[in-house]
Amino acid sequence: MTGFMQIALEEARAAAARGEVPIGAVLVRDGGIVARAGNRTRADSDPTAHAEILVIREAARLAGSERLIGCDLYVTLEPCAMCAAAISFARIRRFYYGAADPKGGALW
């Protein structure tokens, strides 16, 4: 398991400790972390505050662009349809997830 996936798992554990669904994400560019987050849907009262969306928003803000070309995303669980679409729209180069989600995952 890569170091970046380990960090995503740390974010998932922190989300669980806050009473959130335990999912974490890390967005990487050129070998460095651009953004990291765990789910915050309950804390933010926002159904779109999934870990993937949060890191994409932060990375786009930092880049000053909606395109995250050259970035890789590590997520602990297969993304839902909303997150899969956002990953595609952001033009993320590579995407890695730790576990399949047969119930809510959008990739398989």
PDB file of C-alpha atoms in Angstrom:
ATOM      1  CA  MET A   1       0.000   0.000   0.000  1.00  0.00           C
ATOM      2  CA  THR A   2       1.342   3.421  -0.902  1.00  0.00           C
ATOM      3  CA  GLY A   3       2.072   6.126   1.621  1.00  0.00           C
ATOM      4  CA  PHE A   4      -0.653   8.239   0.067  1.00  0.00           C
ATOM      5  CA  MET A   5      -3.261   5.546   0.623  1.00  0.00           C
ATOM      6  CA  GLN A   6      -2.092   5.298   4.235  1.00  0.00           C
ATOM      7  CA  ILE A   7      -2.754   9.023   4.605  1.00  0.00           C
ATOM      8  CA  ALA A   8      -6.196   8.584   3.048  1.00  0.00           C
ATOM      9  CA  LEU A   9      -6.844   5.865   5.649  1.00  0.00           C
ATOM     10  CA  GLU A  10      -5.791   8.305   8.401  1.00  0.00           C
ATOM     11  CA  GLU A  11      -8.354  10.768   7.057  1.00  0.00           C
ATOM     12  CA  ALA A  12     -10.997   8.024   7.031  1.00  0.00           C
ATOM     13  CA  ARG A  13     -10.229   7.168  10.656  1.00  0.00           C
ATOM     14  CA  ALA A  14     -10.495  10.826  11.633  1.00  0.00           C
ATOM     15  CA  ALA A  15     -13.841  11.059   9.823  1.00  0.00           C
ATOM     16  CA  ALA A  16     -15.095   8.010  11.722  1.00  0.00           C
ATOM     17  CA  ALA A  17     -13.987   9.566  15.015  1.00  0.00           C
ATOM     18  CA  ARG A  18     -16.138  12.608  14.138  1.00  0.00           C
ATOM     19  CA  GLY A  19     -19.164  10.386  13.470  1.00  0.00           C
ATOM     20  CA  GLU A  20     -18.878  10.618   9.681  1.00  0.00           C
ATOM     21  CA  VAL A  21     -18.888   7.811   7.131  1.00  0.00           C
ATOM     22  CA  PRO A  22     -15.214   6.733   7.258  1.00  0.00           C
ATOM     23  CA  ILE A  23     -13.887   7.715   3.859  1.00  0.00           C
ATOM     24  CA  GLY A  24     -10.650   9.602   3.233  1.00  0.00           C
ATOM     25  CA  ALA A  25      -9.019  11.112   0.174  1.00  0.00           C
ATOM     26  CA  VAL A  26      -5.631  12.566  -0.778  1.00  0.00           C
ATOM     27  CA  LEU A  27      -4.894  14.528  -3.948  1.00  0.00           C
ATOM     28  CA  VAL A  28      -1.266  14.486  -5.113  1.00  0.00           C
ATOM     29  CA  ARG A  29       0.707  16.435  -7.710  1.00  0.00           C
ATOM     30  CA  ASP A  30       4.397  15.917  -8.485  1.00  0.00           C
ATOM     31  CA  GLY A  31       4.793  13.591  -5.517  1.00  0.00           C
ATOM     32  CA  GLY A  32       3.443  16.078  -2.961  1.00  0.00           C
ATOM     33  CA  ILE A  33       0.111  16.314  -1.217  1.00  0.00           C
ATOM     34  CA  VAL A  34      -2.065  19.143  -2.514  1.00  0.00           C
ATOM     35  CA  ALA A  35      -5.136  18.393  -0.381  1.00  0.00           C
ATOM     36  CA  ARG A  36      -6.403  15.774   2.042  1.00  0.00           C
ATOM     37  CA  ALA A  37      -9.776  15.303   3.712  1.00  0.00           C
ATOM     38  CA  GLY A  38     -12.256  12.944   5.225  1.00  0.00           C
ATOM     39  CA  ASN A  39     -16.005  13.007   4.774  1.00  0.00           C
ATOM     40  CA  ARG A  40     -17.722  16.031   6.367  1.00  0.00           C
ATOM     41  CA  THR A  41     -21.338  15.618   5.278  1.00  0.00           C
ATOM     42  CA  ARG A  42     -22.697  15.689   8.834  1.00  0.00           C
ATOM     43  CA  ALA A  43     -20.348  18.362  10.191  1.00  0.00           C
ATOM     44  CA  ASP A  44     -21.060  20.678   7.248  1.00  0.00           C
ATOM     45  CA  SER A  45     -24.739  19.683   6.835  1.00  0.00           C
ATOM     46  CA  ASP A  46     -23.815  19.225   3.191  1.00  0.00           C
ATOM     47  CA  PRO A  47     -24.691  16.049   1.275  1.00  0.00           C
ATOM     48  CA  THR A  48     -21.925  16.843  -1.237  1.00  0.00           C
ATOM     49  CA  ALA A  49     -19.123  17.073   1.370  1.00  0.00           C
ATOM     50  CA  HIS A  50     -17.626  13.725   0.407  1.00  0.00           C
ATOM     51  CA  ALA A  51     -13.863  13.385   0.879  1.00  0.00           C
ATOM     52  CA  GLU A  52     -13.262  13.321  -2.886  1.00  0.00           C
ATOM     53  CA  ILE A  53     -15.262  16.491  -3.485  1.00  0.00           C
ATOM     54  CA  LEU A  54     -13.519  18.299  -0.624  1.00  0.00           C
ATOM     55  CA  VAL A  55     -10.016  17.578  -1.943  1.00  0.00           C
ATOM     56  CA  ILE A  56     -11.015  18.463  -5.501  1.00  0.00           C
ATOM     57  CA  ARG A  57     -12.466  21.797  -4.303  1.00  0.00           C
ATOM     58  CA  GLU A  58      -9.366  22.647  -2.279  1.00  0.00           C
ATOM     59  CA  ALA A  59      -6.947  21.654  -5.038  1.00  0.00           C
ATOM     60  CA  ALA A  60      -8.908  23.621  -7.646  1.00  0.00           C
ATOM     61  CA  ARG A  61      -8.929  26.658  -5.354  1.00  0.00           C
ATOM     62  CA  LEU A  62      -5.173  26.427  -4.832  1.00  0.00           C
ATOM     63  CA  ALA A  63      -4.536  25.890  -8.559  1.00  0.00           C
ATOM     64  CA  GLY A  64      -6.917  28.642  -9.614  1.00  0.00           C
ATOM     65  CA  SER A  65      -8.385  26.227 -12.136  1.00  0.00           C
ATOM     66  CA  GLU A  66     -11.157  23.661 -12.364  1.00  0.00           C
ATOM     67  CA  ARG A  67      -8.759  21.344 -14.223  1.00  0.00           C
ATOM     68  CA  LEU A  68      -6.420  19.264 -12.086  1.00  0.00           C
ATOM     69  CA  ILE A  69      -4.311  17.886 -14.900  1.00  0.00           C
ATOM     70  CA  GLY A  70      -1.296  15.967 -13.639  1.00  0.00           C
ATOM     71  CA  CYS A  71      -2.922  15.148 -10.293  1.00  0.00           C
ATOM     72  CA  ASP A  72      -3.535  11.715  -8.797  1.00  0.00           C
ATOM     73  CA  LEU A  73      -6.288  10.911  -6.324  1.00  0.00           C
ATOM     74  CA  TYR A  74      -6.190   8.242  -3.597  1.00  0.00           C
ATOM     75  CA  VAL A  75      -9.502   7.331  -1.935  1.00  0.00           C
ATOM     76  CA  THR A  76     -10.290   4.628   0.592  1.00  0.00           C
ATOM     77  CA  LEU A  77     -13.558   3.512  -1.036  1.00  0.00           C
ATOM     78  CA  GLU A  78     -14.815   3.306  -4.614  1.00  0.00           C
ATOM     79  CA  PRO A  79     -16.532   6.628  -5.375  1.00  0.00           C
ATOM     80  CA  CYS A  80     -20.240   7.212  -5.793  1.00  0.00           C
ATOM     81  CA  ALA A  81     -21.663   8.545  -9.065  1.00  0.00           C
ATOM     82  CA  MET A  82     -21.349  12.192  -7.927  1.00  0.00           C
ATOM     83  CA  CYS A  83     -17.694  11.801  -6.991  1.00  0.00           C
ATOM     84  CA  ALA A  84     -16.846   9.764 -10.105  1.00  0.00           C
ATOM     85  CA  ALA A  85     -18.286  12.541 -12.261  1.00  0.00           C
ATOM     86  CA  ALA A  86     -16.332  15.216 -10.360  1.00  0.00           C
ATOM     87  CA  ILE A  87     -13.114  13.211 -10.766  1.00  0.00           C
ATOM     88  CA  SER A  88     -13.740  13.029 -14.501  1.00  0.00           C
ATOM     89  CA  PHE A  89     -14.703  16.713 -14.827  1.00  0.00           C
ATOM     90  CA  ALA A  90     -11.541  17.752 -12.943  1.00  0.00           C
ATOM     91  CA  ARG A  91      -9.431  15.765 -15.437  1.00  0.00           C
ATOM     92  CA  ILE A  92      -7.584  13.947 -12.675  1.00  0.00           C
ATOM     93  CA  ARG A  93      -4.804  11.917 -14.244  1.00  0.00           C
ATOM     94  CA  ARG A  94      -4.923   8.746 -12.134  1.00  0.00           C
ATOM     95  CA  PHE A  95      -7.335   7.468  -9.566  1.00  0.00           C
ATOM     96  CA  TYR A  96      -6.745   4.773  -6.942  1.00  0.00           C
ATOM     97  CA  TYR A  97      -9.245   3.366  -4.465  1.00  0.00           C
ATOM     98  CA  GLY A  98      -8.737   0.932  -1.635  1.00  0.00           C
ATOM     99  CA  ALA A  99     -11.988  -1.046  -1.603  1.00  0.00           C
ATOM    100  CA  ALA A 100     -14.861  -1.708  -3.964  1.00  0.00           C
ATOM    101  CA  ASP A 101     -18.335  -0.535  -2.974  1.00  0.00           C
ATOM    102  CA  PRO A 102     -20.853  -2.946  -4.541  1.00  0.00           C
ATOM    103  CA  LYS A 103     -23.785  -1.019  -3.082  1.00  0.00           C
ATOM    104  CA  GLY A 104     -22.943   2.609  -3.902  1.00  0.00           C
ATOM    105  CA  GLY A 105     -19.844   2.560  -6.088  1.00  0.00           C
ATOM    106  CA  ALA A 106     -20.095   3.972  -9.580  1.00  0.00           C
ATOM    107  CA  LEU A 107     -17.088   2.389 -11.276  1.00  0.00           C
ATOM    108  CA  TRP A 108     -17.853  -1.345 -11.303  1.00  0.00           C
TER     109      TRP A 108
END
